[in-house]
JSON list of C-alpha atoms and ligand atoms in Angstrom, two decimals:
[
{"chain": "A", "resi": 1, "resn": "MET", "atom": "CA", "xyz": [123.75, 15.14, 57.22]},
{"chain": "A", "resi": 2, "resn": "LYS", "atom": "CA", "xyz": [122.06, 13.53, 54.22]},
{"chain": "A", "resi": 3, "resn": "ILE", "atom": "CA", "xyz": [122.39, 15.13, 50.87]},
{"chain": "A", "resi": 4, "resn": "ILE", "atom": "CA", "xyz": [120.25, 15.05, 47.78]},
{"chain": "A", "resi": 5, "resn": "VAL", "atom": "CA", "xyz": [122.01, 16.71, 44.82]},
{"chain": "A", "resi": 6, "resn": "LEU", "atom": "CA", "xyz": [119.68, 18.10, 42.19]},
{"chain": "A", "resi": 7, "resn": "LEU", "atom": "CA", "xyz": [121.75, 18.26, 38.95]},
{"chain": "A", "resi": 8, "resn": "GLY", "atom": "CA", "xyz": [120.70, 19.71, 35.66]},
{"chain": "A", "resi": 9, "resn": "ALA", "atom": "CA", "xyz": [121.23, 22.57, 33.31]},
{"chain": "A", "resi": 10, "resn": "PRO", "atom": "CA", "xyz": [120.05, 26.11, 33.86]},
{"chain": "A", "resi": 11, "resn": "GLY", "atom": "CA", "xyz": [116.30, 26.19, 33.39]},
{"chain": "A", "resi": 12, "resn": "SER", "atom": "CA", "xyz": [115.98, 22.42, 34.20]},
{"chain": "A", "resi": 13, "resn": "GLY", "atom": "CA", "xyz": [113.71, 23.27, 37.30]},
{"chain": "A", "resi": 14, "resn": "LYS", "atom": "CA", "xyz": [116.01, 22.52, 40.14]},
{"chain": "A", "resi": 15, "resn": "GLY", "atom": "CA", "xyz": [114.88, 25.48, 42.24]},
{"chain": "A", "resi": 16, "resn": "THR", "atom": "CA", "xyz": [111.22, 25.10, 41.42]},
{"chain": "A", "resi": 17, "resn": "THR", "atom": "CA", "xyz": [111.32, 21.47, 42.30]},
{"chain": "A", "resi": 18, "resn": "ALA", "atom": "CA", "xyz": [113.27, 22.00, 45.64]},
{"chain": "A", "resi": 19, "resn": "GLU", "atom": "CA", "xyz": [110.75, 24.51, 46.57]},
{"chain": "A", "resi": 20, "resn": "LYS", "atom": "CA", "xyz": [107.76, 22.27, 45.88]},
{"chain": "A", "resi": 21, "resn": "ILE", "atom": "CA", "xyz": [109.09, 19.24, 47.78]},
{"chain": "A", "resi": 22, "resn": "ARG", "atom": "CA", "xyz": [111.19, 20.60, 50.68]},
{"chain": "A", "resi": 23, "resn": "ASP", "atom": "CA", "xyz": [108.30, 20.98, 53.23]},
{"chain": "A", "resi": 24, "resn": "ARG", "atom": "CA", "xyz": [106.90, 17.55, 52.53]},
{"chain": "A", "resi": 25, "resn": "LEU", "atom": "CA", "xyz": [110.28, 16.04, 53.00]},
{"chain": "A", "resi": 26, "resn": "ASN", "atom": "CA", "xyz": [111.25, 18.23, 55.84]},
{"chain": "A", "resi": 27, "resn": "ALA", "atom": "CA", "xyz": [114.29, 19.16, 53.98]},
{"chain": "A", "resi": 28, "resn": "VAL", "atom": "CA", "xyz": [116.59, 22.21, 53.70]},
{"chain": "A", "resi": 29, "resn": "HIS", "atom": "CA", "xyz": [116.79, 23.81, 50.30]},
{"chain": "A", "resi": 30, "resn": "LEU", "atom": "CA", "xyz": [120.23, 25.13, 49.59]},
{"chain": "A", "resi": 31, "resn": "SER", "atom": "CA", "xyz": [120.60, 27.16, 46.37]},
{"chain": "A", "resi": 32, "resn": "THR", "atom": "CA", "xyz": [124.07, 28.41, 45.70]},
{"chain": "A", "resi": 33, "resn": "GLY", "atom": "CA", "xyz": [122.58, 30.86, 43.06]},
{"chain": "A", "resi": 34, "resn": "ASP", "atom": "CA", "xyz": [120.36, 32.37, 45.68]},
{"chain": "A", "resi": 35, "resn": "MET", "atom": "CA", "xyz": [123.22, 32.47, 48.20]},
{"chain": "A", "resi": 36, "resn": "LEU", "atom": "CA", "xyz": [125.45, 34.30, 45.67]},
{"chain": "A", "resi": 37, "resn": "ARG", "atom": "CA", "xyz": [122.64, 36.68, 44.70]},
{"chain": "A", "resi": 38, "resn": "ALA", "atom": "CA", "xyz": [122.18, 37.59, 48.40]},
{"chain": "A", "resi": 39, "resn": "ALA", "atom": "CA", "xyz": [125.90, 38.04, 48.74]},
{"chain": "A", "resi": 40, "resn": "VAL", "atom": "CA", "xyz": [125.88, 40.46, 45.62]},
{"chain": "A", "resi": 41, "resn": "LYS", "atom": "CA", "xyz": [122.91, 42.32, 47.08]},
{"chain": "A", "resi": 42, "resn": "ALA", "atom": "CA", "xyz": [124.61, 42.67, 50.47]},
{"chain": "A", "resi": 43, "resn": "GLY", "atom": "CA", "xyz": [127.84, 43.73, 48.85]},
{"chain": "A", "resi": 44, "resn": "THR", "atom": "CA", "xyz": [130.01, 41.19, 50.76]},
{"chain": "A", "resi": 45, "resn": "PRO", "atom": "CA", "xyz": [133.57, 40.32, 49.40]},
{"chain": "A", "resi": 46, "resn": "THR", "atom": "CA", "xyz": [132.22, 37.05, 48.00]},
{"chain": "A", "resi": 47, "resn": "GLY", "atom": "CA", "xyz": [129.43, 39.03, 46.35]},
{"chain": "A", "resi": 48, "resn": "LYS", "atom": "CA", "xyz": [131.86, 41.44, 44.85]},
{"chain": "A", "resi": 49, "resn": "THR", "atom": "CA", "xyz": [133.89, 38.66, 43.39]},
{"chain": "A", "resi": 50, "resn": "ALA", "atom": "CA", "xyz": [130.86, 36.70, 42.11]},
{"chain": "A", "resi": 51, "resn": "ASP", "atom": "CA", "xyz": [128.99, 39.63, 40.40]},
{"chain": "A", "resi": 52, "resn": "GLY", "atom": "CA", "xyz": [131.13, 39.77, 37.24]},
{"chain": "A", "resi": 53, "resn": "TYR", "atom": "CA", "xyz": [131.10, 36.04, 36.71]},
{"chain": "A", "resi": 54, "resn": "MET", "atom": "CA", "xyz": [127.28, 35.78, 37.21]},
{"chain": "A", "resi": 55, "resn": "LYS", "atom": "CA", "xyz": [126.56, 38.59, 34.78]},
{"chain": "A", "resi": 56, "resn": "LYS", "atom": "CA", "xyz": [128.48, 36.85, 32.01]},
{"chain": "A", "resi": 57, "resn": "GLY", "atom": "CA", "xyz": [127.02, 33.43, 32.79]},
{"chain": "A", "resi": 58, "resn": "GLU", "atom": "CA", "xyz": [130.46, 32.09, 33.82]},
{"chain": "A", "resi": 59, "resn": "LEU", "atom": "CA", "xyz": [130.99, 29.92, 36.97]},
{"chain": "A", "resi": 60, "resn": "VAL", "atom": "CA", "xyz": [132.30, 31.67, 40.09]},
{"chain": "A", "resi": 61, "resn": "PRO", "atom": "CA", "xyz": [135.75, 30.28, 40.78]},
{"chain": "A", "resi": 62, "resn": "ASP", "atom": "CA", "xyz": [135.77, 26.99, 42.84]},
{"chain": "A", "resi": 63, "resn": "ASP", "atom": "CA", "xyz": [137.75, 28.39, 45.73]},
{"chain": "A", "resi": 64, "resn": "VAL", "atom": "CA", "xyz": [135.18, 31.10, 46.25]},
{"chain": "A", "resi": 65, "resn": "MET", "atom": "CA", "xyz": [132.35, 28.48, 46.09]},
{"chain": "A", "resi": 66, "resn": "VAL", "atom": "CA", "xyz": [134.12, 26.10, 48.30]},
{"chain": "A", "resi": 67, "resn": "ARG", "atom": "CA", "xyz": [134.49, 28.74, 51.05]},
{"chain": "A", "resi": 68, "resn": "LEU", "atom": "CA", "xyz": [130.87, 29.76, 50.75]},
{"chain": "A", "resi": 69, "resn": "MET", "atom": "CA", "xyz": [129.76, 26.09, 51.07]},
{"chain": "A", "resi": 70, "resn": "GLU", "atom": "CA", "xyz": [132.09, 25.39, 53.89]},
{"chain": "A", "resi": 71, "resn": "ASP", "atom": "CA", "xyz": [130.77, 28.30, 55.78]},
{"chain": "A", "resi": 72, "resn": "ARG", "atom": "CA", "xyz": [127.16, 27.16, 55.18]},
{"chain": "A", "resi": 73, "resn": "MET", "atom": "CA", "xyz": [127.88, 23.56, 56.16]},
{"chain": "A", "resi": 74, "resn": "GLU", "atom": "CA", "xyz": [129.59, 24.64, 59.41]},
{"chain": "A", "resi": 75, "resn": "GLN", "atom": "CA", "xyz": [126.26, 26.04, 60.48]},
{"chain": "A", "resi": 76, "resn": "GLY", "atom": "CA", "xyz": [124.45, 22.93, 59.17]},
{"chain": "A", "resi": 77, "resn": "ASP", "atom": "CA", "xyz": [122.35, 20.58, 61.22]},
{"chain": "A", "resi": 78, "resn": "ALA", "atom": "CA", "xyz": [123.97, 17.09, 61.46]},
{"chain": "A", "resi": 79, "resn": "ASN", "atom": "CA", "xyz": [120.45, 15.39, 61.25]},
{"chain": "A", "resi": 80, "resn": "ALA", "atom": "CA", "xyz": [119.08, 17.50, 58.35]},
{"chain": "A", "resi": 81, "resn": "LEU", "atom": "CA", "xyz": [118.32, 16.46, 54.82]},
{"chain": "A", "resi": 82, "resn": "TYR", "atom": "CA", "xyz": [119.69, 18.95, 52.31]},
{"chain": "A", "resi": 83, "resn": "LEU", "atom": "CA", "xyz": [118.52, 19.55, 48.82]},
{"chain": "A", "resi": 84, "resn": "LEU", "atom": "CA", "xyz": [121.53, 20.92, 47.09]},
{"chain": "A", "resi": 85, "resn": "ASP", "atom": "CA", "xyz": [120.51, 23.08, 43.99]},
{"chain": "A", "resi": 86, "resn": "GLY", "atom": "CA", "xyz": [123.48, 24.45, 42.04]},
{"chain": "A", "resi": 87, "resn": "PHE", "atom": "CA", "xyz": [126.25, 22.66, 43.80]},
{"chain": "A", "resi": 88, "resn": "PRO", "atom": "CA", "xyz": [128.40, 20.86, 42.90]},
{"chain": "A", "resi": 89, "resn": "ARG", "atom": "CA", "xyz": [128.99, 22.41, 39.35]},
{"chain": "A", "resi": 90, "resn": "THR", "atom": "CA", "xyz": [132.45, 21.02, 38.66]},
{"chain": "A", "resi": 91, "resn": "ILE", "atom": "CA", "xyz": [134.45, 17.84, 39.43]},
{"chain": "A", "resi": 92, "resn": "ALA", "atom": "CA", "xyz": [136.57, 19.89, 41.94]},
{"chain": "A", "resi": 93, "resn": "GLN", "atom": "CA", "xyz": [133.45, 20.95, 43.70]},
{"chain": "A", "resi": 94, "resn": "ALA", "atom": "CA", "xyz": [132.14, 17.43, 43.84]},
{"chain": "A", "resi": 95, "resn": "GLU", "atom": "CA", "xyz": [135.44, 16.15, 45.25]},
{"chain": "A", "resi": 96, "resn": "LEU", "atom": "CA", "xyz": [135.30, 18.86, 47.84]},
{"chain": "A", "resi": 97, "resn": "LEU", "atom": "CA", "xyz": [131.79, 18.02, 48.87]},
{"chain": "A", "resi": 98, "resn": "GLU", "atom": "CA", "xyz": [132.73, 14.30, 49.18]},
{"chain": "A", "resi": 99, "resn": "GLN", "atom": "CA", "xyz": [135.65, 15.17, 51.46]},
{"chain": "A", "resi": 100, "resn": "SER", "atom": "CA", "xyz": [133.55, 17.60, 53.51]},
{"chain": "A", "resi": 101, "resn": "LEU", "atom": "CA", "xyz": [130.90, 15.00, 54.04]},
{"chain": "A", "resi": 102, "resn": "VAL", "atom": "CA", "xyz": [133.37, 12.43, 55.25]},
{"chain": "A", "resi": 103, "resn": "ALA", "atom": "CA", "xyz": [134.50, 14.89, 57.90]},
{"chain": "A", "resi": 104, "resn": "ARG", "atom": "CA", "xyz": [130.91, 15.43, 58.91]},
{"chain": "A", "resi": 105, "resn": "ASN", "atom": "CA", "xyz": [129.80, 11.94, 58.82]},
{"chain": "A", "resi": 106, "resn": "GLY", "atom": "CA", "xyz": [127.33, 12.85, 56.01]},
{"chain": "A", "resi": 107, "resn": "ARG", "atom": "CA", "xyz": [126.57, 11.15, 52.72]},
{"chain": "A", "resi": 108, "resn": "ILE", "atom": "CA", "xyz": [125.00, 11.92, 49.32]},
{"chain": "A", "resi": 109, "resn": "ALA", "atom": "CA", "xyz": [121.94, 9.72, 49.36]},
{"chain": "A", "resi": 110, "resn": "ARG", "atom": "CA", "xyz": [120.96, 10.30, 45.73]},
{"chain": "A", "resi": 111, "resn": "VAL", "atom": "CA", "xyz": [121.67, 12.53, 42.75]},
{"chain": "A", "resi": 112, "resn": "VAL", "atom": "CA", "xyz": [118.51, 13.42, 40.62]},
{"chain": "A", "resi": 113, "resn": "PHE", "atom": "CA", "xyz": [119.37, 14.47, 37.13]},
{"chain": "A", "resi": 114, "resn": "LEU", "atom": "CA", "xyz": [116.82, 16.78, 35.63]},
{"chain": "A", "resi": 115, "resn": "ASP", "atom": "CA", "xyz": [117.12, 16.33, 31.95]},
{"chain": "A", "resi": 116, "resn": "ALA", "atom": "CA", "xyz": [115.54, 18.52, 29.29]},
{"chain": "A", "resi": 117, "resn": "PRO", "atom": "CA", "xyz": [116.39, 19.49, 25.76]},
{"chain": "A", "resi": 118, "resn": "ARG", "atom": "CA", "xyz": [118.10, 22.79, 25.06]},
{"chain": "A", "resi": 119, "resn": "ASP", "atom": "CA", "xyz": [115.17, 24.42, 23.32]},
{"chain": "A", "resi": 120, "resn": "VAL", "atom": "CA", "xyz": [112.95, 23.76, 26.31]},
{"chain": "A", "resi": 121, "resn": "LEU", "atom": "CA", "xyz": [115.57, 25.29, 28.61]},
{"chain": "A", "resi": 122, "resn": "ILE", "atom": "CA", "xyz": [116.00, 28.29, 26.45]},
{"chain": "A", "resi": 123, "resn": "ASP", "atom": "CA", "xyz": [112.22, 28.94, 26.36]},
{"chain": "A", "resi": 124, "resn": "ARG", "atom": "CA", "xyz": [111.92, 28.55, 30.11]},
{"chain": "A", "resi": 125, "resn": "LEU", "atom": "CA", "xyz": [114.81, 30.94, 30.89]},
{"chain": "A", "resi": 126, "resn": "THR", "atom": "CA", "xyz": [113.91, 33.66, 28.27]},
{"chain": "A", "resi": 127, "resn": "GLY", "atom": "CA", "xyz": [110.33, 33.82, 29.59]},
{"chain": "A", "resi": 128, "resn": "ARG", "atom": "CA", "xyz": [111.01, 33.58, 33.28]},
{"chain": "A", "resi": 129, "resn": "ARG", "atom": "CA", "xyz": [109.82, 36.24, 35.62]},
{"chain": "A", "resi": 130, "resn": "ILE", "atom": "CA", "xyz": [110.44, 36.42, 39.33]},
{"chain": "A", "resi": 131, "resn": "CYS", "atom": "CA", "xyz": [108.69, 38.28, 42.13]},
{"chain": "A", "resi": 132, "resn": "ARG", "atom": "CA", "xyz": [110.90, 40.88, 43.79]},
{"chain": "A", "resi": 133, "resn": "SER", "atom": "CA", "xyz": [109.11, 40.35, 47.18]},
{"chain": "A", "resi": 134, "resn": "CYS", "atom": "CA", "xyz": [108.45, 36.67, 47.65]},
{"chain": "A", "resi": 135, "resn": "GLY", "atom": "CA", "xyz": [110.51, 34.98, 44.93]},
{"chain": "A", "resi": 136, "resn": "MET", "atom": "CA", "xyz": [107.74, 33.13, 43.16]},
{"chain": "A", "resi": 137, "resn": "ASN", "atom": "CA", "xyz": [108.45, 32.19, 39.60]},
{"chain": "A", "resi": 138, "resn": "PHE", "atom": "CA", "xyz": [106.25, 32.95, 36.63]},
{"chain": "A", "resi": 139, "resn": "HIS", "atom": "CA", "xyz": [106.60, 32.50, 32.81]},
{"chain": "A", "resi": 140, "resn": "VAL", "atom": "CA", "xyz": [105.33, 34.95, 30.27]},
{"chain": "A", "resi": 141, "resn": "ARG", "atom": "CA", "xyz": [103.45, 32.18, 28.40]},
{"chain": "A", "resi": 142, "resn": "ASN", "atom": "CA", "xyz": [103.70, 29.01, 30.44]},
{"chain": "A", "resi": 143, "resn": "ILE", "atom": "CA", "xyz": [102.77, 30.32, 33.93]},
{"chain": "A", "resi": 144, "resn": "PRO", "atom": "CA", "xyz": [101.53, 33.77, 33.25]},
{"chain": "A", "resi": 145, "resn": "PRO", "atom": "CA", "xyz": [100.50, 36.03, 36.22]},
{"chain": "A", "resi": 146, "resn": "LYS", "atom": "CA", "xyz": [96.92, 37.16, 36.30]},
{"chain": "A", "resi": 147, "resn": "ARG", "atom": "CA", "xyz": [98.06, 40.75, 35.86]},
{"chain": "A", "resi": 148, "resn": "GLU", "atom": "CA", "xyz": [101.12, 41.44, 33.77]},
{"chain": "A", "resi": 149, "resn": "GLY", "atom": "CA", "xyz": [104.20, 42.26, 35.85]},
{"chain": "A", "resi": 150, "resn": "VAL", "atom": "CA", "xyz": [102.34, 41.57, 39.22]},
{"chain": "A", "resi": 151, "resn": "CYS", "atom": "CA", "xyz": [102.73, 38.64, 41.44]},
{"chain": "A", "resi": 152, "resn": "ASP", "atom": "CA", "xyz": [99.64, 36.56, 42.11]},
{"chain": "A", "resi": 153, "resn": "ALA", "atom": "CA", "xyz": [100.74, 35.49, 45.55]},
{"chain": "A", "resi": 154, "resn": "CYS", "atom": "CA", "xyz": [101.76, 38.79, 47.15]},
{"chain": "A", "resi": 155, "resn": "GLY", "atom": "CA", "xyz": [101.18, 41.63, 44.61]},
{"chain": "A", "resi": 156, "resn": "GLY", "atom": "CA", "xyz": [104.94, 42.26, 44.33]},
{"chain": "A", "resi": 157, "resn": "GLU", "atom": "CA", "xyz": [106.68, 43.44, 41.29]},
{"chain": "A", "resi": 158, "resn": "LEU", "atom": "CA", "xyz": [107.88, 40.89, 38.68]},
{"chain": "A", "resi": 159, "resn": "TYR", "atom": "CA", "xyz": [111.45, 41.23, 37.28]},
{"chain": "A", "resi": 160, "resn": "GLN", "atom": "CA", "xyz": [113.71, 39.38, 34.91]},
{"chain": "A", "resi": 161, "resn": "ARG", "atom": "CA", "xyz": [117.07, 38.08, 36.23]},
{"chain": "A", "resi": 162, "resn": "PRO", "atom": "CA", "xyz": [119.91, 40.06, 34.52]},
{"chain": "A", "resi": 163, "resn": "ASP", "atom": "CA", "xyz": [121.43, 36.79, 33.36]},
{"chain": "A", "resi": 164, "resn": "ASP", "atom": "CA", "xyz": [118.15, 35.65, 31.76]},
{"chain": "A", "resi": 165, "resn": "ASN", "atom": "CA", "xyz": [118.86, 37.34, 28.43]},
{"chain": "A", "resi": 166, "resn": "ARG", "atom": "CA", "xyz": [119.35, 35.29, 25.29]},
{"chain": "A", "resi": 167, "resn": "GLU", "atom": "CA", "xyz": [123.12, 35.81, 24.97]},
{"chain": "A", "resi": 168, "resn": "THR", "atom": "CA", "xyz": [123.91, 34.97, 28.62]},
{"chain": "A", "resi": 169, "resn": "ILE", "atom": "CA", "xyz": [121.57, 32.09, 28.68]},
{"chain": "A", "resi": 170, "resn": "GLU", "atom": "CA", "xyz": [123.33, 30.49, 25.60]},
{"chain": "A", "resi": 171, "resn": "ASN", "atom": "CA", "xyz": [126.68, 30.95, 27.46]},
{"chain": "A", "resi": 172, "resn": "ARG", "atom": "CA", "xyz": [125.20, 29.47, 30.69]},
{"chain": "A", "resi": 173, "resn": "LEU", "atom": "CA", "xyz": [124.16, 26.36, 28.73]},
{"chain": "A", "resi": 174, "resn": "ASP", "atom": "CA", "xyz": [127.54, 26.05, 27.01]},
{"chain": "A", "resi": 175, "resn": "VAL", "atom": "CA", "xyz": [129.30, 26.40, 30.42]},
{"chain": "A", "resi": 176, "resn": "TYR", "atom": "CA", "xyz": [127.06, 23.67, 31.75]},
{"chain": "A", "resi": 177, "resn": "GLU", "atom": "CA", "xyz": [127.95, 21.30, 28.98]},
{"chain": "A", "resi": 178, "resn": "ARG", "atom": "CA", "xyz": [131.63, 22.06, 29.24]},
{"chain": "A", "resi": 179, "resn": "GLN", "atom": "CA", "xyz": [131.99, 22.16, 33.04]},
{"chain": "A", "resi": 180, "resn": "THR", "atom": "CA", "xyz": [129.10, 20.52, 34.75]},
{"chain": "A", "resi": 181, "resn": "SER", "atom": "CA", "xyz": [127.77, 17.62, 32.48]},
{"chain": "A", "resi": 182, "resn": "ASP", "atom": "CA", "xyz": [130.81, 15.49, 33.53]},
{"chain": "A", "resi": 183, "resn": "LEU", "atom": "CA", "xyz": [129.24, 15.05, 36.92]},
{"chain": "A", "resi": 184, "resn": "ILE", "atom": "CA", "xyz": [126.53, 12.86, 35.26]},
{"chain": "A", "resi": 185, "resn": "ALA", "atom": "CA", "xyz": [129.08, 10.22, 34.48]},
{"chain": "A", "resi": 186, "resn": "ARG", "atom": "CA", "xyz": [130.74, 10.49, 37.96]},
{"chain": "A", "resi": 187, "resn": "TYR", "atom": "CA", "xyz": [127.47, 9.95, 39.74]},
{"chain": "A", "resi": 188, "resn": "THR", "atom": "CA", "xyz": [126.36, 7.18, 37.43]},
{"chain": "A", "resi": 189, "resn": "ASP", "atom": "CA", "xyz": [129.60, 5.26, 38.16]},
{"chain": "A", "resi": 190, "resn": "LEU", "atom": "CA", "xyz": [129.03, 5.87, 41.86]},
{"chain": "A", "resi": 191, "resn": "GLY", "atom": "CA", "xyz": [125.43, 4.22, 41.43]},
{"chain": "A", "resi": 192, "resn": "LEU", "atom": "CA", "xyz": [123.85, 7.40, 42.75]},
{"chain": "A", "resi": 193, "resn": "LEU", "atom": "CA", "xyz": [122.23, 8.90, 39.71]},
{"chain": "A", "resi": 194, "resn": "THR", "atom": "CA", "xyz": [118.53, 8.87, 38.81]},
{"chain": "A", "resi": 195, "resn": "ARG", "atom": "CA", "xyz": [117.56, 10.56, 35.61]},
{"chain": "A", "resi": 196, "resn": "VAL", "atom": "CA", "xyz": [114.15, 12.16, 35.33]},
{"chain": "A", "resi": 197, "resn": "ASP", "atom": "CA", "xyz": [112.50, 13.96, 32.38]},
{"chain": "A", "resi": 198, "resn": "SER", "atom": "CA", "xyz": [112.22, 17.58, 33.31]},
{"chain": "A", "resi": 199, "resn": "ALA", "atom": "CA", "xyz": [110.23, 18.45, 30.28]},
{"chain": "A", "resi": 200, "resn": "GLN", "atom": "CA", "xyz": [107.07, 17.43, 31.95]},
{"chain": "A", "resi": 201, "resn": "GLY", "atom": "CA", "xyz": [104.71, 19.63, 34.07]},
{"chain": "A", "resi": 202, "resn": "ALA", "atom": "CA", "xyz": [106.25, 21.03, 37.12]},
{"chain": "A", "resi": 203, "resn": "GLU", "atom": "CA", "xyz": [103.79, 19.25, 39.52]},
{"chain": "A", "resi": 204, "resn": "ALA", "atom": "CA", "xyz": [104.46, 15.83, 37.92]},
{"chain": "A", "resi": 205, "resn": "LEU", "atom": "CA", "xyz": [108.22, 16.52, 38.04]},
{"chain": "A", "resi": 206, "resn": "ALA", "atom": "CA", "xyz": [108.11, 17.50, 41.72]},
{"chain": "A", "resi": 207, "resn": "GLU", "atom": "CA", "xyz": [105.97, 14.33, 42.50]},
{"chain": "A", "resi": 208, "resn": "GLN", "atom": "CA", "xyz": [108.40, 12.08, 40.84]},
{"chain": "A", "resi": 209, "resn": "VAL", "atom": "CA", "xyz": [111.53, 13.69, 42.49]},
{"chain": "A", "resi": 210, "resn": "ALA", "atom": "CA", "xyz": [109.81, 13.46, 45.86]},
{"chain": "A", "resi": 211, "resn": "ASN", "atom": "CA", "xyz": [109.13, 9.77, 45.45]},
{"chain": "A", "resi": 212, "resn": "ILE", "atom": "CA", "xyz": [112.83, 9.13, 44.41]},
{"chain": "A", "resi": 213, "resn": "VAL", "atom": "CA", "xyz": [114.14, 11.06, 47.35]},
{"chain": "A", "resi": 214, "resn": "GLY", "atom": "CA", "xyz": [111.71, 9.30, 49.67]},
{"chain": "A", "resi": 215, "resn": "GLN", "atom": "CA", "xyz": [113.19, 6.03, 48.67]},
{"chain": "A", "resi": 216, "resn": "GLY", "atom": "CA", "xyz": [116.82, 7.12, 49.32]},
{"chain": "B", "resi": 301, "resn": "LIG", "atom": "P1", "xyz": [121.22, 28.73, 36.70]},
{"chain": "B", "resi": 301, "resn": "LIG", "atom": "O1", "xyz": [121.33, 27.30, 37.25]},
{"chain": "B", "resi": 301, "resn": "LIG", "atom": "O2", "xyz": [119.81, 28.91, 36.13]},
{"chain": "B", "resi": 301, "resn": "LIG", "atom": "O3", "xyz": [122.31, 29.21, 35.95]},
{"chain": "B", "resi": 301, "resn": "LIG", "atom": "P2", "xyz": [121.68, 29.61, 39.41]},
{"chain": "B", "resi": 301, "resn": "LIG", "atom": "O4", "xyz": [120.90, 30.62, 40.21]},
{"chain": "B", "resi": 301, "resn": "LIG", "atom": "O5", "xyz": [121.84, 28.28, 39.94]},
{"chain": "B", "resi": 301, "resn": "LIG", "atom": "O6", "xyz": [121.11, 29.65, 38.04]},
{"chain": "B", "resi": 301, "resn": "LIG", "atom": "O7", "xyz": [123.11, 30.28, 39.28]},
{"chain": "B", "resi": 301, "resn": "LIG", "atom": "C1", "xyz": [123.43, 31.54, 38.82]},
{"chain": "B", "resi": 301, "resn": "LIG", "atom": "C2", "xyz": [124.94, 31.86, 38.70]},
{"chain": "B", "resi": 301, "resn": "LIG", "atom": "O8", "xyz": [125.58, 31.67, 39.90]},
{"chain": "B", "resi": 301, "resn": "LIG", "atom": "C3", "xyz": [125.58, 30.89, 37.65]},
{"chain": "B", "resi": 301, "resn": "LIG", "atom": "O9", "xyz": [125.59, 31.30, 36.46]},
{"chain": "B", "resi": 301, "resn": "LIG", "atom": "C4", "xyz": [127.02, 30.99, 38.32]},
{"chain": "B", "resi": 301, "resn": "LIG", "atom": "O10", "xyz": [127.70, 32.21, 37.84]},
{"chain": "B", "resi": 301, "resn": "LIG", "atom": "C5", "xyz": [126.88, 31.09, 39.78]},
{"chain": "B", "resi": 301, "resn": "LIG", "atom": "N1", "xyz": [126.89, 29.88, 40.48]},
{"chain": "B", "resi": 301, "resn": "LIG", "atom": "C6", "xyz": [125.89, 29.23, 41.14]},
{"chain": "B", "resi": 301, "resn": "LIG", "atom": "N2", "xyz": [126.33, 28.09, 41.62]},
{"chain": "B", "resi": 301, "resn": "LIG", "atom": "C7", "xyz": [127.60, 27.98, 41.38]},
{"chain": "B", "resi": 301, "resn": "LIG", "atom": "C8", "xyz": [128.63, 26.96, 41.61]},
{"chain": "B", "resi": 301, "resn": "LIG", "atom": "N3", "xyz": [128.37, 25.83, 42.31]},
{"chain": "B", "resi": 301, "resn": "LIG", "atom": "N4", "xyz": [129.81, 27.16, 41.22]},
{"chain": "B", "resi": 301, "resn": "LIG", "atom": "C9", "xyz": [130.09, 28.30, 40.39]},
{"chain": "B", "resi": 301, "resn": "LIG", "atom": "N5", "xyz": [129.22, 29.26, 40.19]},
{"chain": "B", "resi": 301, "resn": "LIG", "atom": "C10", "xyz": [127.99, 29.11, 40.58]},
{"chain": "B", "resi": 302, "resn": "LIG", "atom": "ZN1", "xyz": [105.33, 37.57, 45.33]}
]
């Protein structure tokens, strides 16, 4: 399996970018945030553990994440290209991923670092609205739906993620600085990192990331 890691702070556009480019690259988009939210909704043991951490904007413990990812990679397709969105988020998770890939004859082809200033991230996260039915993302000012509270694509109801409130957002960004940003140096040293400016339009960003991935 071939892995592309999308690295960046909350609000940097990892999920949006992955959704925009996955079909064209014939890739599988794996979002640990989405996997965890599904586990919380289903009330699984993983979901029960994860819920409290997610509400506070803290990281779910590494051992829980590692089990979740191992299970997912077990079912993985050896020939597939994976876009990892939200994993790894700590050095321990990165080490585990590397070991796991050795065992599966896989490799990290590229790490794309989506970089944006904190004020842009906060603006994106505080204004984000998501469709309950199809998952499409909107923003109250930047990408407003045609009718307030209603999804343009499917007519579903728009909601705000419980961790998208100002206080939790600030904490998520601090946690990112403390626990995740070390990965930038690690992947730079390994010669795997490409930085992109995420504070550009979503279409232009997706285009740029697709080109980078296409070259890997
Ligand atoms: P964001 O990147 O905007 O914070 P995500 O949907 O990626 O949103 O993650 C939401 C929450 O899920 C995180 O705040 C964290 O609690 C948990 N989470 C997701 N991925 C991981 C991970 N790899 N390790 C630990 N916790 C994670
Ligand atoms: Zn919808």
